[in-house]
Every structure is written in C-alpha cells, then in structure tokens.
Amino acid sequence: MIDSNNAIEVRGVTKKFKVFYDKGSELKEKMLFWKRNKYENRTVLDNISFSVKKGEAIGLVGRNGCGKSTTLKLLTKIIYPNSGEIEMQGRVSSLIELGAGFHPDMSGRENIYTNAAIFGLKRKEIDARLDDIIAFSELEQFIDNPVRTYSSGMYTRLAFSVAINVDADILLIDEILAVGDANFQAKCFNKLREIKASGTTIVIVSHSLGQIEQICDRSIWIKDGHIEMEGMPKDVHLEYLNYMSEERMDQQEKEQIRNQQNELKQRIKRYGTQDATFTEKKMIGDDGQEKTTFKTGEGMTLELDYQVKKKVVDAVFGYGIFRSDGLWVYGTNTRIDRMDNFDIDKDGHITISMPHLDLIPGQYWIDITIEFGEGNPVDYYKEALKFEVVSNITDVGVSRVEHSWKLS
C-alpha cells in the first residue's frame, strides 16, 4: 500500500527487452536466415526503488541508454515491468510523446478535445479549459486549420499546451522543454513553476542539468540500470559530471564538462577568514512559516544565526538577491543602511525583514555575508538560500514596479 504522503512509489522494478540482432520480417527470410532470429535479453533497469512525495519535483539524469526514459514510460504505463511494482496516486499527465494521438486532418481545436480526452478529461472539463489552452499555445489564428498544415514548432506548442492544462496531480516530462522560441520557452518554465507551486508532483528527464536545477528539489542519477546517487541536484550533478568527464575521450566534450563543473563549484563557493560563520538560516513568509516559495508582493523575513570564533572588529552584515541566471537583483548591507559601526565577539541572531517582495516569477538565490572594514570577507556564503517566486500575472522583467494606467 502506498504511503499517503507519496505520489509515486517504485519498488524493486526490473525491466528487460529482447534485442534482436537482425530479425527477418518475412517467412522465407526467417527459414533461410534463421540465425537472424537470435536475440539477447537486455536488462535496462535492475531492481530500482525510489519514491516521490506529493508536490515534490525530481529530475532523472544519466547518459543515453541508462534507463531514464524507460523509467518514465513505466510510470505512464506505456510499458510494464518484468518484476517489481509501481504505485501512483492521482491523475497523471505526460509530456513524453508530444502530440501522440493528434490526427493530421483534424483541426487544432478538434485535436485539443481528442488529446485532452486521452488524459481523462470530460467534455465539460475540456470546454472550461479550451480558451486557456489556445491562449497559451499562441495559435489563435490557426486553431481551426488542419494540424497537417502546422510547422513542427506549432505542433509541439499545441501539444504542450494541452498537457499542462489538464490539472494533473502528477506531471511526467521527457526532454521536451526546448519547445518553440526563447520567449515561449520562458513562458513554459514559468508555467511549470506555477504548476509546481500549486502542489503538482513533477518528474523530469533531461540532459540539461540547468533546467533540472531550476525546477527540481532532488535529482536521481541512473547508471547502467541502477540508481547510482540521489540527493540535492547540485551535489548529484557534480558527481555525474565527474563520472562523464572520466568516461568521455573527446577533448572538446571534456572541456565542456570541466566548464560545467567549475560553474557548479562556483555556485557552492564559501570563503573568508571564518572568524565568524553563519550556522542557521531560514526564510519565513507572512504566515510565520518557513518556506521556499513566495508570491509576488508577499513579505519575506530572513532569520540568520551566527557563531563567533574570534572577535570581528568593525563588522558588516549584508545580503544579495540573484536571479537563477546570475543577474544581481538587489544587494545591501548594514553600512549602506547607515547603521552604527559595531564589533561582534559572541554568537548572535539577525532578522532581515522585507515587507514586499516585488519580484517577477522565477528562481532566485540569496548570498549572505559577514565582512569587516571595507569589504574584507569573514564568511561569504554564496547561494545560502534558494527560493521561488510565483504569480498568476505574466508581466516580464526582474521586479514589479507599482504603476497605474490612465487613457484619455
């Protein structure tokens, strides 16, 4: 029986495939070239187990052929395991074969009804979502044209729009986040963040580690049909990249991996004299609860504890907010805010209150710092806290500016 807190439980699952060397297609070929019917049983997944909590987002990573997509197909019940069991709770929507079931001679509108019905929606439910699906796809002027007249980009836009508008409890995604142009990709990412914030469980298969880091709480590295490692995305990805660097012989690929490794190392960099160090760190919302997802305009309070090993003279506390692409959104410190000079010689606590977090939806991190004098680091803690901002308003930029319109 599945745990009530879990959306997905995979227990001891093994999946094998028959791989034919050169199978004859006709009776004559099968009789004359009977050796061609030889095959091997290839084990793609070997006794893997993991669980995904409700509302959690996980990423599956690994080299080609390791079993990532097979795992996702098992979750969607496109295929079934040879042994073991999979239990899931809730409605499942999958973005694996985008547009599977689309009929080329039917219009985009007709295909919306057909495809949404495959996901289990009734006619009235589709009617209620139709305008949102069409608007998200940005295909209003083509929606009544036959799908065979669509470009590949238009086709995948429509399929993506259907799949993310079925109010699924579990969303399964396989290498399809590069949909359409850059603006549409950004819109897809924001929609996925919004879906995650609403409590939907998400499983993503992708070779883009950056995509997984932006969306997922946890990564699972599958190697040769086994789970090699699971944990925080940046930790798993660093080990995975180390492995890939050793395996690959191509110098250009090795250089690319080294660059990604250095980027990851930079993200977790912490430096300074360490005479005083941050020990505990929390982000508190308006409801008084610790959280990592905030709505645009909601208040955030940082609660930081620090420990002093050696007296810090002329101490300065600071923090900076950065977008996931590294853009510096905001930064300040106690000296900028004209607080009196002070020393710290014993453990203490800091509270930083931000009544209105007017940021555009996206992924952000916070650096926190203890310095002395003019910018000398004691404990520079990069990416000490990560959070997400969500909103149902689709304006763009970095920060929301209070404004009003008047037309005359």
mmCIF file of C-alpha atoms in Angstrom:
data_model
loop_
_atom_site.group_PDB
_atom_site.id
_atom_site.type_symbol
_atom_site.label_atom_id
_atom_site.label_comp_id
_atom_site.label_asym_id
_atom_site.label_seq_id
_atom_site.Cartn_x
_atom_site.Cartn_y
_atom_site.Cartn_z
ATOM 1 C CA MET A 1 0.000 0.000 0.000
ATOM 2 C CA ILE A 2 1.388 3.390 -0.997
ATOM 3 C CA ASP A 3 2.276 5.893 1.747
ATOM 4 C CA SER A 4 -0.351 8.665 1.883
ATOM 5 C CA ASN A 5 2.435 11.305 1.729
ATOM 6 C CA ASN A 6 3.847 9.892 -1.517
ATOM 7 C CA ALA A 7 2.605 10.467 -5.056
ATOM 8 C CA ILE A 8 4.845 7.784 -6.586
ATOM 9 C CA GLU A 9 6.441 4.632 -5.204
ATOM 10 C CA VAL A 10 8.717 2.438 -7.346
ATOM 11 C CA ARG A 11 9.632 -0.789 -5.563
ATOM 12 C CA GLY A 12 12.182 -3.298 -6.875
ATOM 13 C CA VAL A 13 11.396 -2.672 -10.547
ATOM 14 C CA THR A 14 13.257 -4.616 -13.238
ATOM 15 C CA LYS A 15 12.688 -4.129 -16.961
ATOM 16 C CA LYS A 16 14.192 -6.280 -19.717
ATOM 17 C CA PHE A 17 13.901 -6.056 -23.505
ATOM 18 C CA LYS A 18 14.533 -8.609 -26.246
ATOM 19 C CA VAL A 19 17.104 -7.109 -28.612
ATOM 20 C CA PHE A 20 17.208 -8.965 -31.955
ATOM 21 C CA TYR A 21 20.463 -8.902 -33.884
ATOM 22 C CA ASP A 22 18.848 -8.960 -37.362
ATOM 23 C CA LYS A 23 15.304 -10.241 -37.306
ATOM 24 C CA GLY A 24 13.776 -11.412 -40.609
ATOM 25 C CA SER A 25 10.442 -9.857 -41.488
ATOM 26 C CA GLU A 26 9.141 -12.491 -43.928
ATOM 27 C CA LEU A 27 8.612 -16.260 -43.501
ATOM 28 C CA LYS A 28 11.146 -17.021 -46.246
ATOM 29 C CA GLU A 29 13.786 -14.906 -44.536
ATOM 30 C CA LYS A 30 13.038 -16.496 -41.170
ATOM 31 C CA MET A 31 13.531 -20.004 -42.613
ATOM 32 C CA LEU A 32 16.593 -19.324 -44.760
ATOM 33 C CA PHE A 33 18.316 -16.998 -42.321
ATOM 34 C CA TRP A 34 17.190 -18.485 -39.041
ATOM 35 C CA LYS A 35 20.266 -17.235 -37.230
ATOM 36 C CA ARG A 36 18.928 -13.732 -37.667
ATOM 37 C CA ASN A 37 16.202 -14.556 -35.131
ATOM 38 C CA LYS A 38 18.755 -14.669 -32.345
ATOM 39 C CA TYR A 39 18.337 -12.087 -29.633
ATOM 40 C CA GLU A 40 19.665 -11.149 -26.256
ATOM 41 C CA ASN A 41 17.724 -10.224 -23.129
ATOM 42 C CA ARG A 42 18.955 -6.762 -22.203
ATOM 43 C CA THR A 43 18.266 -5.555 -18.659
ATOM 44 C CA VAL A 44 17.628 -1.818 -18.824
ATOM 45 C CA LEU A 45 16.509 -1.375 -15.205
ATOM 46 C CA ASP A 46 17.706 -3.724 -12.481
ATOM 47 C CA ASN A 47 15.772 -3.723 -9.200
ATOM 48 C CA ILE A 48 15.437 0.046 -8.767
ATOM 49 C CA SER A 49 13.405 1.638 -5.968
ATOM 50 C CA PHE A 50 12.558 5.243 -5.158
ATOM 51 C CA SER A 51 9.630 7.348 -4.007
ATOM 52 C CA VAL A 52 8.424 10.857 -4.796
ATOM 53 C CA LYS A 53 6.498 12.877 -2.230
ATOM 54 C CA LYS A 54 3.354 14.793 -3.167
ATOM 55 C CA GLY A 55 4.325 18.204 -4.511
ATOM 56 C CA GLU A 56 7.976 17.257 -4.976
ATOM 57 C CA ALA A 57 9.853 17.769 -8.253
ATOM 58 C CA ILE A 58 12.628 15.336 -9.149
ATOM 59 C CA GLY A 59 14.978 15.059 -12.118
ATOM 60 C CA LEU A 60 16.279 11.850 -13.676
ATOM 61 C CA VAL A 61 19.800 12.185 -15.107
ATOM 62 C CA GLY A 62 22.237 9.794 -16.744
ATOM 63 C CA ARG A 63 23.893 9.000 -20.053
ATOM 64 C CA ASN A 64 21.929 7.738 -23.074
ATOM 65 C CA GLY A 65 20.646 4.197 -22.605
ATOM 66 C CA CYS A 66 20.878 4.210 -18.811
ATOM 67 C CA GLY A 67 17.117 3.721 -18.330
ATOM 68 C CA LYS A 68 15.780 7.256 -17.697
ATOM 69 C CA SER A 69 13.118 7.296 -20.415
ATOM 70 C CA THR A 70 12.252 3.669 -19.711
ATOM 71 C CA THR A 71 11.521 4.667 -16.113
ATOM 72 C CA LEU A 72 9.215 7.442 -17.304
ATOM 73 C CA LYS A 73 7.394 5.098 -19.694
ATOM 74 C CA LEU A 74 6.869 2.647 -16.835
ATOM 75 C CA LEU A 75 5.359 5.463 -14.773
ATOM 76 C CA THR A 76 2.975 6.356 -17.609
ATOM 77 C CA LYS A 77 2.101 2.640 -18.069
ATOM 78 C CA ILE A 78 3.121 2.715 -21.719
ATOM 79 C CA ILE A 79 5.163 -0.363 -20.803
ATOM 80 C CA TYR A 80 5.128 -2.617 -17.732
ATOM 81 C CA PRO A 81 7.940 -4.033 -15.554
ATOM 82 C CA ASN A 82 9.094 -7.646 -15.653
ATOM 83 C CA SER A 83 9.156 -7.624 -11.867
ATOM 84 C CA GLY A 84 8.529 -5.192 -9.033
ATOM 85 C CA GLU A 85 5.638 -2.780 -8.679
ATOM 86 C CA ILE A 86 4.781 0.869 -9.212
ATOM 87 C CA GLU A 87 2.033 2.693 -7.328
ATOM 88 C CA MET A 88 0.842 6.229 -8.034
ATOM 89 C CA GLN A 89 -1.823 8.478 -6.540
ATOM 90 C CA GLY A 90 -3.741 10.977 -8.680
ATOM 91 C CA ARG A 91 -4.309 11.974 -12.302
ATOM 92 C CA VAL A 92 -1.206 11.646 -14.484
ATOM 93 C CA SER A 93 -0.283 13.875 -17.422
ATOM 94 C CA SER A 94 2.760 13.026 -19.518
ATOM 95 C CA LEU A 95 4.842 15.136 -21.889
ATOM 96 C CA ILE A 96 6.710 12.229 -23.450
ATOM 97 C CA GLU A 97 5.432 11.751 -26.985
ATOM 98 C CA LEU A 98 4.101 15.247 -27.604
ATOM 99 C CA GLY A 99 1.063 15.147 -29.814
ATOM 100 C CA ALA A 100 0.613 11.383 -29.685
ATOM 101 C CA GLY A 101 -2.942 10.850 -30.876
ATOM 102 C CA PHE A 102 -3.122 14.040 -32.965
ATOM 103 C CA HIS A 103 -4.891 13.449 -36.270
ATOM 104 C CA PRO A 104 -3.311 15.432 -39.142
ATOM 105 C CA ASP A 105 -6.601 16.050 -40.959
ATOM 106 C CA MET A 106 -8.413 17.345 -37.870
ATOM 107 C CA SER A 107 -8.167 20.980 -36.831
ATOM 108 C CA GLY A 108 -6.157 22.135 -33.834
ATOM 109 C CA ARG A 109 -9.393 22.704 -31.900
ATOM 110 C CA GLU A 110 -10.661 19.191 -32.644
ATOM 111 C CA ASN A 111 -7.333 17.692 -31.666
ATOM 112 C CA ILE A 112 -7.457 19.531 -28.326
ATOM 113 C CA TYR A 113 -10.671 17.674 -27.490
ATOM 114 C CA THR A 114 -9.243 14.340 -28.651
ATOM 115 C CA ASN A 115 -5.911 14.718 -26.853
ATOM 116 C CA ALA A 116 -7.413 16.043 -23.618
ATOM 117 C CA ALA A 117 -9.839 13.114 -23.586
ATOM 118 C CA ILE A 118 -6.818 10.763 -23.678
ATOM 119 C CA PHE A 119 -5.680 12.415 -20.429
ATOM 120 C CA GLY A 120 -9.051 11.596 -18.882
ATOM 121 C CA LEU A 121 -10.895 14.913 -19.147
ATOM 122 C CA LYS A 122 -14.616 15.006 -19.793
ATOM 123 C CA ARG A 123 -16.215 17.223 -22.431
ATOM 124 C CA LYS A 124 -17.309 19.855 -19.888
ATOM 125 C CA GLU A 125 -13.814 19.984 -18.366
ATOM 126 C CA ILE A 126 -12.258 20.490 -21.804
ATOM 127 C CA ASP A 127 -14.807 23.236 -22.598
ATOM 128 C CA ALA A 128 -13.775 25.053 -19.433
ATOM 129 C CA ARG A 129 -10.066 24.876 -20.313
ATOM 130 C CA LEU A 130 -10.290 25.410 -24.079
ATOM 131 C CA ASP A 131 -9.651 29.166 -24.098
ATOM 132 C CA ASP A 132 -6.653 28.805 -21.751
ATOM 133 C CA ILE A 133 -5.142 26.040 -23.910
ATOM 134 C CA ILE A 134 -5.491 28.059 -27.100
ATOM 135 C CA ALA A 135 -4.200 31.255 -25.498
ATOM 136 C CA PHE A 136 -1.150 29.517 -24.034
ATOM 137 C CA SER A 137 -0.274 27.936 -27.395
ATOM 138 C CA GLU A 138 -0.496 31.371 -29.107
ATOM 139 C CA LEU A 139 -2.153 29.693 -32.100
ATOM 140 C CA GLU A 140 -5.478 31.540 -32.067
ATOM 141 C CA GLN A 141 -5.436 32.402 -35.778
ATOM 142 C CA PHE A 142 -4.507 28.835 -36.796
ATOM 143 C CA ILE A 143 -6.590 26.850 -34.329
ATOM 144 C CA ASP A 144 -9.246 25.855 -36.896
ATOM 145 C CA ASN A 145 -6.709 24.837 -39.562
ATOM 146 C CA PRO A 146 -5.801 21.154 -40.082
ATOM 147 C CA VAL A 147 -2.834 20.114 -37.934
ATOM 148 C CA ARG A 148 -1.027 18.831 -41.072
ATOM 149 C CA THR A 149 -0.592 22.497 -42.065
ATOM 150 C CA TYR A 150 1.253 23.273 -38.806
ATOM 151 C CA SER A 151 5.003 23.628 -38.548
ATOM 152 C CA SER A 152 6.759 21.308 -36.098
ATOM 153 C CA GLY A 153 7.029 24.191 -33.627
ATOM 154 C CA MET A 154 3.303 24.946 -33.820
ATOM 155 C CA TYR A 155 2.526 21.247 -33.409
ATOM 156 C CA THR A 156 4.581 20.898 -30.227
ATOM 157 C CA ARG A 157 3.237 24.181 -28.818
ATOM 158 C CA LEU A 158 -0.319 22.897 -29.070
ATOM 159 C CA ALA A 159 0.563 19.506 -27.591
ATOM 160 C CA PHE A 160 2.456 21.125 -24.700
ATOM 161 C CA SER A 161 -0.441 23.475 -24.005
ATOM 162 C CA VAL A 162 -2.893 20.587 -23.763
ATOM 163 C CA ALA A 163 -0.669 18.510 -21.490
ATOM 164 C CA ILE A 164 -0.086 21.262 -18.905
ATOM 165 C CA ASN A 165 -3.728 22.355 -18.711
ATOM 166 C CA VAL A 166 -5.327 19.125 -17.555
ATOM 167 C CA ASP A 167 -4.883 19.867 -13.809
ATOM 168 C CA ALA A 168 -2.834 16.721 -13.269
ATOM 169 C CA ASP A 169 -1.648 15.591 -9.853
ATOM 170 C CA ILE A 170 1.490 14.112 -11.433
ATOM 171 C CA LEU A 171 3.304 15.584 -14.452
ATOM 172 C CA LEU A 172 5.896 13.467 -16.295
ATOM 173 C CA ILE A 173 8.258 15.262 -18.706
ATOM 174 C CA ASP A 174 10.818 13.768 -21.110
ATOM 175 C CA GLU A 175 13.275 16.078 -22.936
ATOM 176 C CA ILE A 176 10.655 18.458 -24.293
ATOM 177 C CA LEU A 177 11.395 21.735 -22.511
ATOM 178 C CA ALA A 178 13.002 23.235 -25.654
ATOM 179 C CA VAL A 179 9.593 23.984 -27.162
ATOM 180 C CA GLY A 180 9.252 26.906 -29.578
ATOM 181 C CA ASP A 181 11.246 30.150 -29.476
ATOM 182 C CA ALA A 182 13.045 31.671 -26.481
ATOM 183 C CA ASN A 183 10.018 33.656 -25.291
ATOM 184 C CA PHE A 184 7.766 30.608 -25.411
ATOM 185 C CA GLN A 185 10.380 28.507 -23.592
ATOM 186 C CA ALA A 186 10.477 31.112 -20.816
ATOM 187 C CA LYS A 187 6.689 31.012 -20.629
ATOM 188 C CA CYS A 188 6.790 27.204 -20.367
ATOM 189 C CA PHE A 189 9.286 27.391 -17.498
ATOM 190 C CA ASN A 190 7.155 29.915 -15.633
ATOM 191 C CA LYS A 191 4.101 27.719 -16.160
ATOM 192 C CA LEU A 192 5.968 24.703 -14.781
ATOM 193 C CA ARG A 193 6.999 26.731 -11.730
ATOM 194 C CA GLU A 194 3.384 27.775 -11.267
ATOM 195 C CA ILE A 195 2.254 24.139 -11.573
ATOM 196 C CA LYS A 196 4.862 23.071 -9.033
ATOM 197 C CA ALA A 197 3.823 25.826 -6.616
ATOM 198 C CA SER A 198 0.226 24.582 -6.836
ATOM 199 C CA GLY A 199 1.330 21.217 -5.399
ATOM 200 C CA THR A 200 1.699 19.107 -8.545
ATOM 201 C CA THR A 201 4.287 16.328 -8.415
ATOM 202 C CA ILE A 202 6.789 16.587 -11.304
ATOM 203 C CA VAL A 203 9.270 14.068 -12.724
ATOM 204 C CA ILE A 204 11.639 15.381 -15.427
ATOM 205 C CA VAL A 205 14.076 13.509 -17.667
ATOM 206 C CA SER A 206 16.595 15.875 -19.232
ATOM 207 C CA HIS A 207 20.230 16.163 -20.306
ATOM 208 C CA SER A 208 20.017 19.867 -19.428
ATOM 209 C CA LEU A 209 21.225 19.933 -15.836
ATOM 210 C CA GLY A 210 20.435 23.647 -15.609
ATOM 211 C CA GLN A 211 16.762 23.005 -16.339
ATOM 212 C CA ILE A 212 16.597 20.402 -13.594
ATOM 213 C CA GLU A 213 18.337 22.691 -11.098
ATOM 214 C CA GLN A 214 15.816 25.453 -11.787
ATOM 215 C CA ILE A 215 12.766 23.276 -11.193
ATOM 216 C CA CYS A 216 13.670 20.195 -9.132
ATOM 217 C CA ASP A 217 14.131 19.613 -5.403
ATOM 218 C CA ARG A 218 16.032 16.355 -5.933
ATOM 219 C CA SER A 219 17.945 14.527 -8.670
ATOM 220 C CA ILE A 220 18.301 10.786 -9.235
ATOM 221 C CA TRP A 221 21.316 9.605 -11.246
ATOM 222 C CA ILE A 222 20.665 6.329 -13.062
ATOM 223 C CA LYS A 223 23.761 4.434 -14.197
ATOM 224 C CA ASP A 224 23.648 1.089 -16.038
ATOM 225 C CA GLY A 225 20.107 0.372 -14.820
ATOM 226 C CA HIS A 226 20.864 1.136 -11.159
ATOM 227 C CA ILE A 227 20.385 4.234 -9.019
ATOM 228 C CA GLU A 228 23.938 5.497 -8.557
ATOM 229 C CA MET A 229 23.118 8.541 -6.424
ATOM 230 C CA GLU A 230 20.227 10.730 -5.336
ATOM 231 C CA GLY A 231 20.069 13.998 -3.442
ATOM 232 C CA MET A 232 20.281 17.760 -3.965
ATOM 233 C CA PRO A 233 20.591 18.482 -7.714
ATOM 234 C CA LYS A 234 23.879 20.417 -7.497
ATOM 235 C CA ASP A 235 25.528 17.618 -5.469
ATOM 236 C CA VAL A 236 24.329 14.813 -7.749
ATOM 237 C CA HIS A 237 25.172 16.732 -10.921
ATOM 238 C CA LEU A 238 28.725 17.443 -9.771
ATOM 239 C CA GLU A 239 29.352 13.718 -9.242
ATOM 240 C CA TYR A 240 27.650 12.854 -12.534
ATOM 241 C CA LEU A 241 29.811 15.351 -14.420
ATOM 242 C CA ASN A 242 32.943 13.928 -12.762
ATOM 243 C CA TYR A 243 31.945 10.483 -13.993
ATOM 244 C CA MET A 244 31.176 11.691 -17.514
ATOM 245 C CA SER A 245 34.480 13.560 -17.641
ATOM 246 C CA GLU A 246 36.357 10.335 -16.909
ATOM 247 C CA GLU A 247 34.310 8.289 -19.388
ATOM 248 C CA ARG A 248 34.468 10.543 -22.420
ATOM 249 C CA MET A 249 37.570 10.681 -24.582
ATOM 250 C CA ASP A 250 36.693 13.621 -26.792
ATOM 251 C CA GLN A 251 38.717 16.643 -25.603
ATOM 252 C CA GLN A 252 36.080 19.178 -26.567
ATOM 253 C CA GLU A 253 33.431 17.321 -24.550
ATOM 254 C CA LYS A 254 35.831 17.067 -21.602
ATOM 255 C CA GLU A 255 36.420 20.814 -21.722
ATOM 256 C CA GLN A 256 32.672 21.457 -21.780
ATOM 257 C CA ILE A 257 32.180 19.216 -18.741
ATOM 258 C CA ARG A 258 35.048 20.927 -16.878
ATOM 259 C CA ASN A 259 33.384 24.286 -17.508
ATOM 260 C CA GLN A 260 30.125 22.958 -16.083
ATOM 261 C CA GLN A 261 31.998 21.558 -13.070
ATOM 262 C CA ASN A 262 33.660 24.892 -12.426
ATOM 263 C CA GLU A 263 30.311 26.625 -12.718
ATOM 264 C CA LEU A 264 28.809 24.243 -10.156
ATOM 265 C CA LYS A 265 31.771 24.726 -7.820
ATOM 266 C CA GLN A 266 31.401 28.488 -8.089
ATOM 267 C CA ARG A 267 27.750 28.164 -7.095
ATOM 268 C CA ILE A 268 28.613 26.487 -3.820
ATOM 269 C CA LYS A 269 31.637 28.655 -3.022
ATOM 270 C CA ARG A 270 32.049 29.829 0.573
ATOM 271 C CA TYR A 271 35.092 31.766 1.662
ATOM 272 C CA GLY A 272 36.524 34.226 4.193
ATOM 273 C CA THR A 273 38.523 34.187 7.418
ATOM 274 C CA GLN A 274 35.775 32.126 9.114
ATOM 275 C CA ASP A 275 36.314 34.057 12.375
ATOM 276 C CA ALA A 276 32.518 34.211 12.441
ATOM 277 C CA THR A 277 30.224 31.933 10.448
ATOM 278 C CA PHE A 278 26.539 31.570 9.698
ATOM 279 C CA THR A 279 25.080 28.463 11.345
ATOM 280 C CA GLU A 280 21.292 28.532 10.835
ATOM 281 C CA LYS A 281 19.334 30.241 8.063
ATOM 282 C CA LYS A 282 15.602 30.378 7.365
ATOM 283 C CA MET A 283 13.155 32.190 5.087
ATOM 284 C CA ILE A 284 9.828 32.993 6.778
ATOM 285 C CA GLY A 285 6.618 34.030 4.980
ATOM 286 C CA ASP A 286 3.776 36.307 6.060
ATOM 287 C CA ASP A 287 2.093 33.311 7.687
ATOM 288 C CA GLY A 288 5.038 32.847 10.042
ATOM 289 C CA GLN A 289 6.025 29.543 8.448
ATOM 290 C CA GLU A 290 9.390 28.583 6.963
ATOM 291 C CA LYS A 291 9.045 28.289 3.181
ATOM 292 C CA THR A 292 10.877 28.372 -0.150
ATOM 293 C CA THR A 293 8.052 29.548 -2.457
ATOM 294 C CA PHE A 294 6.680 33.094 -2.254
ATOM 295 C CA LYS A 295 4.050 35.016 -4.177
ATOM 296 C CA THR A 296 4.956 38.300 -5.826
ATOM 297 C CA GLY A 297 4.345 41.058 -3.276
ATOM 298 C CA GLU A 298 4.442 38.721 -0.294
ATOM 299 C CA GLY A 299 6.698 39.539 2.639
ATOM 300 C CA MET A 300 9.892 37.604 3.432
ATOM 301 C CA THR A 301 11.856 37.569 6.674
ATOM 302 C CA LEU A 302 15.377 36.168 6.873
ATOM 303 C CA GLU A 303 16.285 34.612 10.220
ATOM 304 C CA LEU A 304 20.060 34.074 10.477
ATOM 305 C CA ASP A 305 22.141 32.711 13.367
ATOM 306 C CA TYR A 306 25.888 33.164 13.515
ATOM 307 C CA GLN A 307 28.718 31.830 15.661
ATOM 308 C CA VAL A 308 31.803 33.835 16.609
ATOM 309 C CA LYS A 309 35.146 32.050 16.998
ATOM 310 C CA LYS A 310 37.270 35.204 17.112
ATOM 311 C CA LYS A 311 36.230 38.816 17.658
ATOM 312 C CA VAL A 312 35.387 40.683 14.417
ATOM 313 C CA VAL A 313 36.138 44.418 14.605
ATOM 314 C CA ASP A 314 34.099 46.871 12.505
ATOM 315 C CA ALA A 315 31.720 44.116 11.370
ATOM 316 C CA VAL A 316 29.350 44.441 8.418
ATOM 317 C CA PHE A 317 26.394 42.147 7.646
ATOM 318 C CA GLY A 318 24.993 42.031 4.103
ATOM 319 C CA TYR A 319 22.814 40.108 1.697
ATOM 320 C CA GLY A 320 22.242 39.983 -2.041
ATOM 321 C CA ILE A 321 19.414 38.585 -4.157
ATOM 322 C CA PHE A 322 20.299 36.982 -7.500
ATOM 323 C CA ARG A 323 18.180 35.504 -10.287
ATOM 324 C CA SER A 324 18.943 31.903 -11.322
ATOM 325 C CA ASP A 325 20.872 33.123 -14.401
ATOM 326 C CA GLY A 326 23.226 35.089 -12.137
ATOM 327 C CA LEU A 327 21.651 38.546 -12.586
ATOM 328 C CA TRP A 328 22.205 40.626 -9.445
ATOM 329 C CA VAL A 329 18.721 41.791 -8.494
ATOM 330 C CA TYR A 330 19.448 43.639 -5.246
ATOM 331 C CA GLY A 331 22.082 43.955 -2.528
ATOM 332 C CA THR A 332 22.646 45.946 0.629
ATOM 333 C CA ASN A 333 24.466 45.804 3.960
ATOM 334 C CA THR A 334 24.415 47.366 7.401
ATOM 335 C CA ARG A 335 26.920 50.050 6.381
ATOM 336 C CA ILE A 336 24.860 51.122 3.338
ATOM 337 C CA ASP A 337 21.808 51.260 5.599
ATOM 338 C CA ARG A 338 23.727 53.683 7.880
ATOM 339 C CA MET A 339 23.816 51.504 10.985
ATOM 340 C CA ASP A 340 26.450 52.441 13.564
ATOM 341 C CA ASN A 341 29.810 50.689 13.409
ATOM 342 C CA PHE A 342 29.943 47.671 15.702
ATOM 343 C CA ASP A 343 32.076 44.694 16.701
ATOM 344 C CA ILE A 344 30.907 41.114 17.271
ATOM 345 C CA ASP A 345 32.532 38.909 19.890
ATOM 346 C CA LYS A 346 29.773 36.425 20.759
ATOM 347 C CA ASP A 347 27.157 34.327 18.988
ATOM 348 C CA GLY A 348 24.099 36.185 17.752
ATOM 349 C CA HIS A 349 20.970 36.366 15.601
ATOM 350 C CA ILE A 350 19.968 38.616 12.693
ATOM 351 C CA THR A 351 16.466 39.349 11.404
ATOM 352 C CA ILE A 352 16.073 40.970 7.975
ATOM 353 C CA SER A 353 12.505 41.987 7.092
ATOM 354 C CA MET A 354 11.350 42.563 3.505
ATOM 355 C CA PRO A 355 7.631 43.505 3.698
ATOM 356 C CA HIS A 356 7.025 43.375 -0.073
ATOM 357 C CA LEU A 357 8.996 41.001 -2.311
ATOM 358 C CA ASP A 358 8.026 42.598 -5.618
ATOM 359 C CA LEU A 359 9.890 40.182 -7.887
ATOM 360 C CA ILE A 360 8.766 38.694 -11.202
ATOM 361 C CA PRO A 361 8.114 34.898 -11.093
ATOM 362 C CA GLY A 362 11.289 32.845 -11.323
ATOM 363 C CA GLN A 363 14.061 31.126 -9.374
ATOM 364 C CA TYR A 364 16.301 33.189 -7.089
ATOM 365 C CA TRP A 365 19.082 32.745 -4.538
ATOM 366 C CA ILE A 366 20.365 34.815 -1.634
ATOM 367 C CA ASP A 367 24.024 35.369 -0.717
ATOM 368 C CA ILE A 368 24.652 36.308 2.920
ATOM 369 C CA THR A 369 27.864 37.881 4.159
ATOM 370 C CA ILE A 370 29.831 38.836 7.257
ATOM 371 C CA GLU A 371 32.668 41.250 6.496
ATOM 372 C CA PHE A 372 34.987 43.590 8.368
ATOM 373 C CA GLY A 373 36.201 47.010 7.371
ATOM 374 C CA GLU A 374 35.833 47.859 3.704
ATOM 375 C CA GLY A 375 34.620 44.612 2.124
ATOM 376 C CA ASN A 376 37.005 42.099 3.726
ATOM 377 C CA PRO A 377 35.188 38.731 3.815
ATOM 378 C CA VAL A 378 34.735 36.839 7.074
ATOM 379 C CA ASP A 379 32.039 34.446 5.842
ATOM 380 C CA TYR A 380 30.833 34.969 2.271
ATOM 381 C CA TYR A 381 28.111 32.317 1.887
ATOM 382 C CA LYS A 382 27.113 32.071 -1.786
ATOM 383 C CA GLU A 383 23.648 30.641 -2.553
ATOM 384 C CA ALA A 384 22.944 30.237 1.140
ATOM 385 C CA LEU A 385 19.211 30.224 0.450
ATOM 386 C CA LYS A 386 17.186 29.484 -2.671
ATOM 387 C CA PHE A 387 13.595 30.440 -3.274
ATOM 388 C CA GLU A 388 10.981 30.660 -5.997
ATOM 389 C CA VAL A 389 8.545 33.450 -6.790
ATOM 390 C CA VAL A 390 5.183 32.627 -8.363
ATOM 391 C CA SER A 391 2.317 34.753 -9.645
ATOM 392 C CA ASN A 392 -0.710 34.484 -11.896
ATOM 393 C CA ILE A 393 0.268 37.735 -13.648
ATOM 394 C CA THR A 394 2.501 37.357 -16.705
ATOM 395 C CA ASP A 395 4.409 40.654 -16.792
ATOM 396 C CA VAL A 396 8.116 40.433 -17.584
ATOM 397 C CA GLY A 397 11.445 41.758 -16.343
ATOM 398 C CA VAL A 398 13.018 41.433 -12.896
ATOM 399 C CA SER A 399 10.961 43.493 -10.461
ATOM 400 C CA ARG A 400 7.328 44.537 -10.479
ATOM 401 C CA VAL A 401 7.020 48.326 -10.403
ATOM 402 C CA GLU A 402 3.884 49.797 -8.860
ATOM 403 C CA HIS A 403 2.006 51.684 -11.566
ATOM 404 C CA SER A 404 -1.393 52.679 -12.933
ATOM 405 C CA TRP A 405 -2.880 53.374 -16.374
ATOM 406 C CA LYS A 406 -4.933 56.341 -17.496
ATOM 407 C CA LEU A 407 -6.218 56.633 -21.049
ATOM 408 C CA SER A 408 -7.911 59.772 -22.362
#
